[in-house]
PDB file of C-alpha atoms in Angstrom:
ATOM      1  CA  UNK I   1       0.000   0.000   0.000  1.00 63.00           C
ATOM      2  CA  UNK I   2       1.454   3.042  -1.204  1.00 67.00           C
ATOM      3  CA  UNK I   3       2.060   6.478   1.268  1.00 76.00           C
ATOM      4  CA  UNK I   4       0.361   9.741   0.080  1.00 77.00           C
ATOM      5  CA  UNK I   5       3.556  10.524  -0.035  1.00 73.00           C
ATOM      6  CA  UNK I   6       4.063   8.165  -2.494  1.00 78.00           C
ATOM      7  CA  UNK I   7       0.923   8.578  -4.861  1.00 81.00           C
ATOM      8  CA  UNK I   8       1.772  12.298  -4.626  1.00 80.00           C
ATOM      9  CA  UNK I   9       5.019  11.631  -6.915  1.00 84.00           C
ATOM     10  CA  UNK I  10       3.195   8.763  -8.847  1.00 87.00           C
ATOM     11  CA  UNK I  11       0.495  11.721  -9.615  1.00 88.00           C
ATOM     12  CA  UNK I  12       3.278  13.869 -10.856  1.00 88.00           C
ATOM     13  CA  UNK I  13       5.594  11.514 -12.761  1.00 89.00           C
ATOM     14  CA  UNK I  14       2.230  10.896 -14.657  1.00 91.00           C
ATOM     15  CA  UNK I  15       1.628  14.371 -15.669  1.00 89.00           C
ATOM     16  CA  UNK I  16       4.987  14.553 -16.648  1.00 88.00           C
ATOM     17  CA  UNK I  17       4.577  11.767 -18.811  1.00 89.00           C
ATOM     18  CA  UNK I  18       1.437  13.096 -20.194  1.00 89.00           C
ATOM     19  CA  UNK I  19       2.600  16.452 -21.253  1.00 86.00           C
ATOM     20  CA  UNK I  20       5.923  14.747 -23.130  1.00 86.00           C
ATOM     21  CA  UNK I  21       3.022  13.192 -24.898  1.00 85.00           C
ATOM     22  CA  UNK I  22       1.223  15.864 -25.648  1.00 81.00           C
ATOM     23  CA  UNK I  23       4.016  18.163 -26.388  1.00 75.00           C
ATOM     24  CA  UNK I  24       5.817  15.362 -28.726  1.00 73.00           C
ATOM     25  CA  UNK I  25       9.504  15.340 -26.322  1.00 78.00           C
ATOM     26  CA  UNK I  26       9.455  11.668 -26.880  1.00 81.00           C
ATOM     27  CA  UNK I  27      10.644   9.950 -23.325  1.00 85.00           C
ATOM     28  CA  UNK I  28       9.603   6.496 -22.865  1.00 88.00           C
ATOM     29  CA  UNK I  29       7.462   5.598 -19.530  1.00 88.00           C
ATOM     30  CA  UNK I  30      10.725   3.863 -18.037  1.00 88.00           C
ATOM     31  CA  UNK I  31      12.795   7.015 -18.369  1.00 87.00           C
ATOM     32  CA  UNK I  32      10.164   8.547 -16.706  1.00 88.00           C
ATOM     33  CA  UNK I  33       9.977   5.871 -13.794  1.00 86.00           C
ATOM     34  CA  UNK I  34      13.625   6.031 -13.500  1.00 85.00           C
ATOM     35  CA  UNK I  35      13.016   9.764 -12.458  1.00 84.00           C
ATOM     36  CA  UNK I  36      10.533   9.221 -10.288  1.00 81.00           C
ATOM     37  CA  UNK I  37      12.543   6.385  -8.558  1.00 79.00           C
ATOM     38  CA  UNK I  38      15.834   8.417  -8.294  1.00 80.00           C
ATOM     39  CA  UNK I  39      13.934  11.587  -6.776  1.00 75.00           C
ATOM     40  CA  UNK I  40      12.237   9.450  -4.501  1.00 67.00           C
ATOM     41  CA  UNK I  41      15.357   7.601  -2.888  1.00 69.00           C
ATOM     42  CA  UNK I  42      18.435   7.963  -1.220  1.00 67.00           C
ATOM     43  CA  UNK I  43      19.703   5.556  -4.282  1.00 69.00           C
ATOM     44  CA  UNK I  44      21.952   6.795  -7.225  1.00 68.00           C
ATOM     45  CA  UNK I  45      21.192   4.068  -9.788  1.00 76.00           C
ATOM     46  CA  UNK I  46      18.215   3.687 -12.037  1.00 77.00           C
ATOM     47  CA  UNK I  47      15.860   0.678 -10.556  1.00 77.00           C
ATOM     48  CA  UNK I  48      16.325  -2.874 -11.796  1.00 81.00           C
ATOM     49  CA  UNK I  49      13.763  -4.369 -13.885  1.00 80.00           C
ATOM     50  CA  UNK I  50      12.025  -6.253 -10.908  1.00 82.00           C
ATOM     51  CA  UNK I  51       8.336  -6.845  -9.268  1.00 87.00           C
ATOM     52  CA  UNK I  52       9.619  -3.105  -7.776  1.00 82.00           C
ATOM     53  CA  UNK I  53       9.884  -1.384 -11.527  1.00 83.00           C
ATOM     54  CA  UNK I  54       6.930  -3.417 -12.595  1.00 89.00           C
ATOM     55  CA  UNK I  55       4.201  -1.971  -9.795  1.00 88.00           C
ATOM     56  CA  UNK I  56       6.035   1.776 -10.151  1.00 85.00           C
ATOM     57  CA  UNK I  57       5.325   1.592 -14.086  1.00 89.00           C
ATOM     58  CA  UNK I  58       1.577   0.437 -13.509  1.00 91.00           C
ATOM     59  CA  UNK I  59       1.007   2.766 -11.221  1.00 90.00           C
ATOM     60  CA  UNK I  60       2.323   6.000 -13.440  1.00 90.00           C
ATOM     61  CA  UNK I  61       0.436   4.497 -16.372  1.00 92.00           C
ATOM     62  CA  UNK I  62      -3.066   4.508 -14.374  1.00 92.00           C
ATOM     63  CA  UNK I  63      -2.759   7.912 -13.242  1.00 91.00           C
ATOM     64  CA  UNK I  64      -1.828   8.885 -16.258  1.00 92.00           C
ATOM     65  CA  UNK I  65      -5.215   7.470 -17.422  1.00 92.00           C
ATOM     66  CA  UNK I  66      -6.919   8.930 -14.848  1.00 91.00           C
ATOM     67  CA  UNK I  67      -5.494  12.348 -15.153  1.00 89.00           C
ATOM     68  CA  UNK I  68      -6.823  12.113 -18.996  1.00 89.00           C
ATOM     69  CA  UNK I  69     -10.340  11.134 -18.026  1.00 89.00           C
ATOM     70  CA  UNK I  70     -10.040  13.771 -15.579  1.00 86.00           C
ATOM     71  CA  UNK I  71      -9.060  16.478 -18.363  1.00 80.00           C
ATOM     72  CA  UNK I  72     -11.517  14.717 -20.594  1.00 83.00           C
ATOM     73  CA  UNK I  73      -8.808  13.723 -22.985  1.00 82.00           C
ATOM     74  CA  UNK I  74      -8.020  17.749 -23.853  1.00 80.00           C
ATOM     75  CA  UNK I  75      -4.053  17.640 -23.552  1.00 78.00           C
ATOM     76  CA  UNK I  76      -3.929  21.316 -25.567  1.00 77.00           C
ATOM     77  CA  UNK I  77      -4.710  23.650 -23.269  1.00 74.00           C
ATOM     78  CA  UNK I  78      -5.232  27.308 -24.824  1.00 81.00           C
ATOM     79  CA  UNK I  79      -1.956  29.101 -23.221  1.00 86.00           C
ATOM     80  CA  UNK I  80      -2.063  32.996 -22.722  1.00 93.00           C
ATOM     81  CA  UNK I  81       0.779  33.809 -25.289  1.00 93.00           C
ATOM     82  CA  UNK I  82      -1.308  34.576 -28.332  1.00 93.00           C
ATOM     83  CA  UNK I  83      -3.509  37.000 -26.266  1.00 95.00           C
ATOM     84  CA  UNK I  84      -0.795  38.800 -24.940  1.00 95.00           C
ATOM     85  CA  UNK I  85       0.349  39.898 -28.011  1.00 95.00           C
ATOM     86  CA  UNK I  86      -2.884  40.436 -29.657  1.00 95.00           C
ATOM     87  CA  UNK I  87      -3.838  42.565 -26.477  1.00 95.00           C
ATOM     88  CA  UNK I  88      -0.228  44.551 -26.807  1.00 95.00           C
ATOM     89  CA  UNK I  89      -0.856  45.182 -30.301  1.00 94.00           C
ATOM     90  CA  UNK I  90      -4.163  46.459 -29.976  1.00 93.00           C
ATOM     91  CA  UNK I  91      -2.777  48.813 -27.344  1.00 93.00           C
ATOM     92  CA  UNK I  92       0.121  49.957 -29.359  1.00 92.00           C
ATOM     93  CA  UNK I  93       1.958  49.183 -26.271  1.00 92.00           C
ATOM     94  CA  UNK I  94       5.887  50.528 -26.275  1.00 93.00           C
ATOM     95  CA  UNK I  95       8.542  48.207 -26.378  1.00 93.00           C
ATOM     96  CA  UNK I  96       9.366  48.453 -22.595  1.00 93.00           C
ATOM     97  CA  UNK I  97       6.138  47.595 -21.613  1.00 94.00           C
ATOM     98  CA  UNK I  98       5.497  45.040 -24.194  1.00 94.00           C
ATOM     99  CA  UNK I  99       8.704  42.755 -22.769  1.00 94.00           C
ATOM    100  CA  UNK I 100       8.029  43.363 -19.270  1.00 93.00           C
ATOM    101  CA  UNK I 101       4.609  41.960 -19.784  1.00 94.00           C
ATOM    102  CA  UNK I 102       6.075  38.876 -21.364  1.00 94.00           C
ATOM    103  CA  UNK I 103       8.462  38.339 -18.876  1.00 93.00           C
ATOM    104  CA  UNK I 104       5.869  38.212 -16.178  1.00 93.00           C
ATOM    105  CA  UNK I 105       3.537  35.709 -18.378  1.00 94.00           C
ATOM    106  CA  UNK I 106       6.657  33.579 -18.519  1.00 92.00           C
ATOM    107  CA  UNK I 107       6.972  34.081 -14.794  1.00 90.00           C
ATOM    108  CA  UNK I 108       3.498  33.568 -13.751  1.00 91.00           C
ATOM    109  CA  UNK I 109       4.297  30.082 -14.683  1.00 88.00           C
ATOM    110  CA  UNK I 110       5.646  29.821 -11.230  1.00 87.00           C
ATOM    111  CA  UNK I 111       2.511  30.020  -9.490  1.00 89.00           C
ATOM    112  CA  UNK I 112      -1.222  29.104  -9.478  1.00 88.00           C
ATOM    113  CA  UNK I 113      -2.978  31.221 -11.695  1.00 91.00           C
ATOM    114  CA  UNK I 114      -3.362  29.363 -14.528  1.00 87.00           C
ATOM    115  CA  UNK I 115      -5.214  26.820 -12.215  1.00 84.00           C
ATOM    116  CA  UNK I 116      -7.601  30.218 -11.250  1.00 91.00           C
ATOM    117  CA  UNK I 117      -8.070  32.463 -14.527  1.00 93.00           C
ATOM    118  CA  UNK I 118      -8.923  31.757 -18.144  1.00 93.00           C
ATOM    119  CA  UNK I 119      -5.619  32.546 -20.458  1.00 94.00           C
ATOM    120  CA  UNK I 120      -7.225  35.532 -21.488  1.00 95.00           C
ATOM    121  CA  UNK I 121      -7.372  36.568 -18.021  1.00 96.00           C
ATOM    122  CA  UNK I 122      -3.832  36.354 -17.116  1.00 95.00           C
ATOM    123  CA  UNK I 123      -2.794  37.791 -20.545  1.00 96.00           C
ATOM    124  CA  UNK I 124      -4.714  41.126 -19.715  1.00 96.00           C
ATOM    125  CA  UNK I 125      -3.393  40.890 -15.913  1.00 95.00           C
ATOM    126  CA  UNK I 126       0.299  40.649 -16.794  1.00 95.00           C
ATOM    127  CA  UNK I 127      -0.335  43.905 -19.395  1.00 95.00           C
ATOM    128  CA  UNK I 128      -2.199  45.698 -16.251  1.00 94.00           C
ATOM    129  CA  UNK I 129       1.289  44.215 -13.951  1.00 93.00           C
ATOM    130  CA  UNK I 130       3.936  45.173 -16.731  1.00 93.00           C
ATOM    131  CA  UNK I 131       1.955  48.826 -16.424  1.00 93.00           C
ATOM    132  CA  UNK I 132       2.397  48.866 -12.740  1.00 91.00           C
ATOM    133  CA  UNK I 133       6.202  48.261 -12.912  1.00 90.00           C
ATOM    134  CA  UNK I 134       7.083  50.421 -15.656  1.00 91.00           C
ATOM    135  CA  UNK I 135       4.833  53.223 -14.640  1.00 92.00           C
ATOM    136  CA  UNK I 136       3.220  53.150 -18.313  1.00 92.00           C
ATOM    137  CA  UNK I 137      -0.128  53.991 -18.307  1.00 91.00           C
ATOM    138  CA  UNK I 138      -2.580  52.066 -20.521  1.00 89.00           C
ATOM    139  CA  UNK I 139      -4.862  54.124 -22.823  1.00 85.00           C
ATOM    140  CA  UNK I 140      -7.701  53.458 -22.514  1.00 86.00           C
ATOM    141  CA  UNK I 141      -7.643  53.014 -18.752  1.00 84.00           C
ATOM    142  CA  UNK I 142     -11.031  50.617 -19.027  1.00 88.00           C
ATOM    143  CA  UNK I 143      -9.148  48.481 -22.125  1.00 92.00           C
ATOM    144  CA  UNK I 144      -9.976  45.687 -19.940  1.00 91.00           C
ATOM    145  CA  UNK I 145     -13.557  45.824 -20.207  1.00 91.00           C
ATOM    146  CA  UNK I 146     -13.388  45.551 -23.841  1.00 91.00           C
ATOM    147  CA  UNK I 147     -11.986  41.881 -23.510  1.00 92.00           C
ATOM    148  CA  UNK I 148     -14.467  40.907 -20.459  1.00 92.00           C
ATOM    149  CA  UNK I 149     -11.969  41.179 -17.592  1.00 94.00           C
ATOM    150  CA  UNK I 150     -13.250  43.082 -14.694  1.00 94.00           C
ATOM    151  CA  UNK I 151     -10.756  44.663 -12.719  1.00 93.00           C
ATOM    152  CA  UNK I 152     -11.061  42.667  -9.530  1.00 94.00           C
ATOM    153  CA  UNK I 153      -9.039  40.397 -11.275  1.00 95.00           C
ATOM    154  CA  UNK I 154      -6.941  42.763 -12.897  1.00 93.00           C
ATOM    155  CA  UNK I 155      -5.887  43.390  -9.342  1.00 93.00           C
ATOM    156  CA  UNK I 156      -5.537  39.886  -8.045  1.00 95.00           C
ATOM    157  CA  UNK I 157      -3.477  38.521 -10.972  1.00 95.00           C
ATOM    158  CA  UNK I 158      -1.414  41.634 -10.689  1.00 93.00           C
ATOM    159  CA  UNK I 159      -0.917  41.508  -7.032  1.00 93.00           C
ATOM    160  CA  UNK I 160      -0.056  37.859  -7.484  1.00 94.00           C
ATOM    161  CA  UNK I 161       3.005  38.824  -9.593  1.00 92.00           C
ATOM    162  CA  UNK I 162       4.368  41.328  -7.995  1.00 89.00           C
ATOM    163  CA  UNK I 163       4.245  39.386  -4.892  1.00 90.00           C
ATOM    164  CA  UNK I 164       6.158  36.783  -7.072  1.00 88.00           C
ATOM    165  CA  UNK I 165       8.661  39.959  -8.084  1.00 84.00           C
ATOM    166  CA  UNK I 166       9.415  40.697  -4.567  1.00 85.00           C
ATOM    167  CA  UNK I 167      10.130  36.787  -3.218  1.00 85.00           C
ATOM    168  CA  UNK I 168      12.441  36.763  -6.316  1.00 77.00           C
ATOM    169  CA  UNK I 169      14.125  39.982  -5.188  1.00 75.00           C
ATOM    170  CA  UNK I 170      14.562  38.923  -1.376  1.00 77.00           C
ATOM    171  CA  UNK I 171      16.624  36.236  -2.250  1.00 73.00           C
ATOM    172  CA  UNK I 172      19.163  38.542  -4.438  1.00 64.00           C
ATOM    173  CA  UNK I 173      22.232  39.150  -2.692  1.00 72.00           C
ATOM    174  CA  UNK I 174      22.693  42.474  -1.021  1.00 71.00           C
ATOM    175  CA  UNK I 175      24.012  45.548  -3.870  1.00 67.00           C
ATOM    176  CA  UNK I 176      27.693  45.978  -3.327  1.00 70.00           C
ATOM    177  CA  UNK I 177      28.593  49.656  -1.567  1.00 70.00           C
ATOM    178  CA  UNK I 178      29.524  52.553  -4.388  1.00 74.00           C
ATOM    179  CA  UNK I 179      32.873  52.718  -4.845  1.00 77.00           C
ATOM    180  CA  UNK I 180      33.653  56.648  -3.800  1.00 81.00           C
ATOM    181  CA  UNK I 181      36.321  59.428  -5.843  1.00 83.00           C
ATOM    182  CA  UNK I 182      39.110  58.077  -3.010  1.00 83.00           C
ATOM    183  CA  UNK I 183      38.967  54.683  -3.806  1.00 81.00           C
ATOM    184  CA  UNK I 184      38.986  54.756  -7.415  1.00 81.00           C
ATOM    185  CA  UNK I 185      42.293  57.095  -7.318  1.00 85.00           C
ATOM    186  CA  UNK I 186      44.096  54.309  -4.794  1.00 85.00           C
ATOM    187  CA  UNK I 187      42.816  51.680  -7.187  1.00 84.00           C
ATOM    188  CA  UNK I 188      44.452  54.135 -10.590  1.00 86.00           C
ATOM    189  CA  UNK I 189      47.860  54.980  -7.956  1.00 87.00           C
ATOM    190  CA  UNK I 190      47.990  50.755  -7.381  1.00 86.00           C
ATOM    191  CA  UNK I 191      47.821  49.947 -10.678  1.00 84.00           C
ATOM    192  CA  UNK I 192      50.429  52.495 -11.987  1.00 85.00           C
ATOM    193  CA  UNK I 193      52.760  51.294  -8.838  1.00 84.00           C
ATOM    194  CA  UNK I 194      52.530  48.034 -10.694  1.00 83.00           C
ATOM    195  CA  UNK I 195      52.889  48.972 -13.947  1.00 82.00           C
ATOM    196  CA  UNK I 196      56.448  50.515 -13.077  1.00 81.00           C
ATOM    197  CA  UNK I 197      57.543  47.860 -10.921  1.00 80.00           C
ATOM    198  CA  UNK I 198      56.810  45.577 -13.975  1.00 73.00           C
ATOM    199  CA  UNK I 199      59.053  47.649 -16.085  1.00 78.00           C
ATOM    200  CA  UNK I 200      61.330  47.737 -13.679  1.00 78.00           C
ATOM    201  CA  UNK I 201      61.878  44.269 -13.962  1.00 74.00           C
ATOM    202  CA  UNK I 202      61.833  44.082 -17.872  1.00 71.00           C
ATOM    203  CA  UNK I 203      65.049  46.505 -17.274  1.00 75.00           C
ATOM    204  CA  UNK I 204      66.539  44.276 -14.993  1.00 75.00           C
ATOM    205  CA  UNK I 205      66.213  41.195 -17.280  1.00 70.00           C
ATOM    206  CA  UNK I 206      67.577  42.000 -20.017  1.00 63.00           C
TER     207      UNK I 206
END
């Protein structure tokens, strides 16, 4: 009897095995268990074809049938990409806005909101974001309602990533201190004090 623990990882090696499916990145279901038995033990080699490899396989293949019932066998999602640039286009959005929107779709990857909001949805939330960062407005300001996107979640998907933006930028490490006038000159008087004491040396070579 397996641990939630365990049917927790079987869940996921199975949606990783669905979406190399779906996506065509050809990996064959004992690659896959190999994975999924490495990351789950202390062990370093793949698992030997025994009763072991046998019931992990099974198991991976039945979620991964269950997962597909679940989705009701639609593996191609609609992902947010195409209306972000339809949306940016439409808004004759400048460059710096335009990339720091994309960024943030690639970004919001990292979190749950494409388990919360339509694609649409996020696409118009990481425009409304990109705004917020870059201080660019958006003309017209109620764009949004054009697309049917109320600005509650505006807001939320927006809030959502700039939370993300700030965890990210905690874990930088701290800006190094300006160097000041008197430290650049000791670093110029150094490097000439070692440019003559090199010559120096040619001289006494040769």
């Amino acid at each position: 009897e397996k641990s939630p623990l365990e049917w927790y990882k079987v869940e996921c090696a199975a949606a990783v095995l669905l979406a190399c499916k779906s996506g065509e990145v050809a990996r064959k279901v004992r690659d896959v268990v190999n994975v999924t038995h490495l990351r789950g033990s202390s062990s370093s080699q793949p698992i030997q074809v025994t009763a072991e490899f046998w019931d992990l396989r099974d198991a991976v293949v039945a979620a991964e049938q269950d997962l597909l019932r679940a989705l009701g066998f639609g593996v191609r999602p609609d992902l947010p990409f195409a209306f972000l640039l339809n949306y940016l286009r439409a808004l004759a959005a400048p460059a710096a806005l335009a990339s720091t929107a994309y960024t943030l779709l690639v970004e919001s990857f990292d979190v749950d909101l494409a388990g919360r909001y339509l694609p649409h949805v996020i696409a118009a939330g990481c425009i409304y974001a990109a705004s917020l960062v870059t201080e660019i407005p958006l003309d017209p300001p109620s764009w949004h309602q054009v697309i049917s996107v109320s600005r509650a979640d505006l807001e939320d998907v927006a809030a959502t990533l700039v939370a993300l933006l700030e965890q990210a930028a905690a874990r930088l490490p701290p800006k190094p201190a300006p160097i000041t006038e008197a430290e650049v000159e000791a670093a110029k008087e150094e490097d000439e004090k070692k440019s003559r004491e090199f010559r120096l040396w040619l001289r006494a070579t040769k």
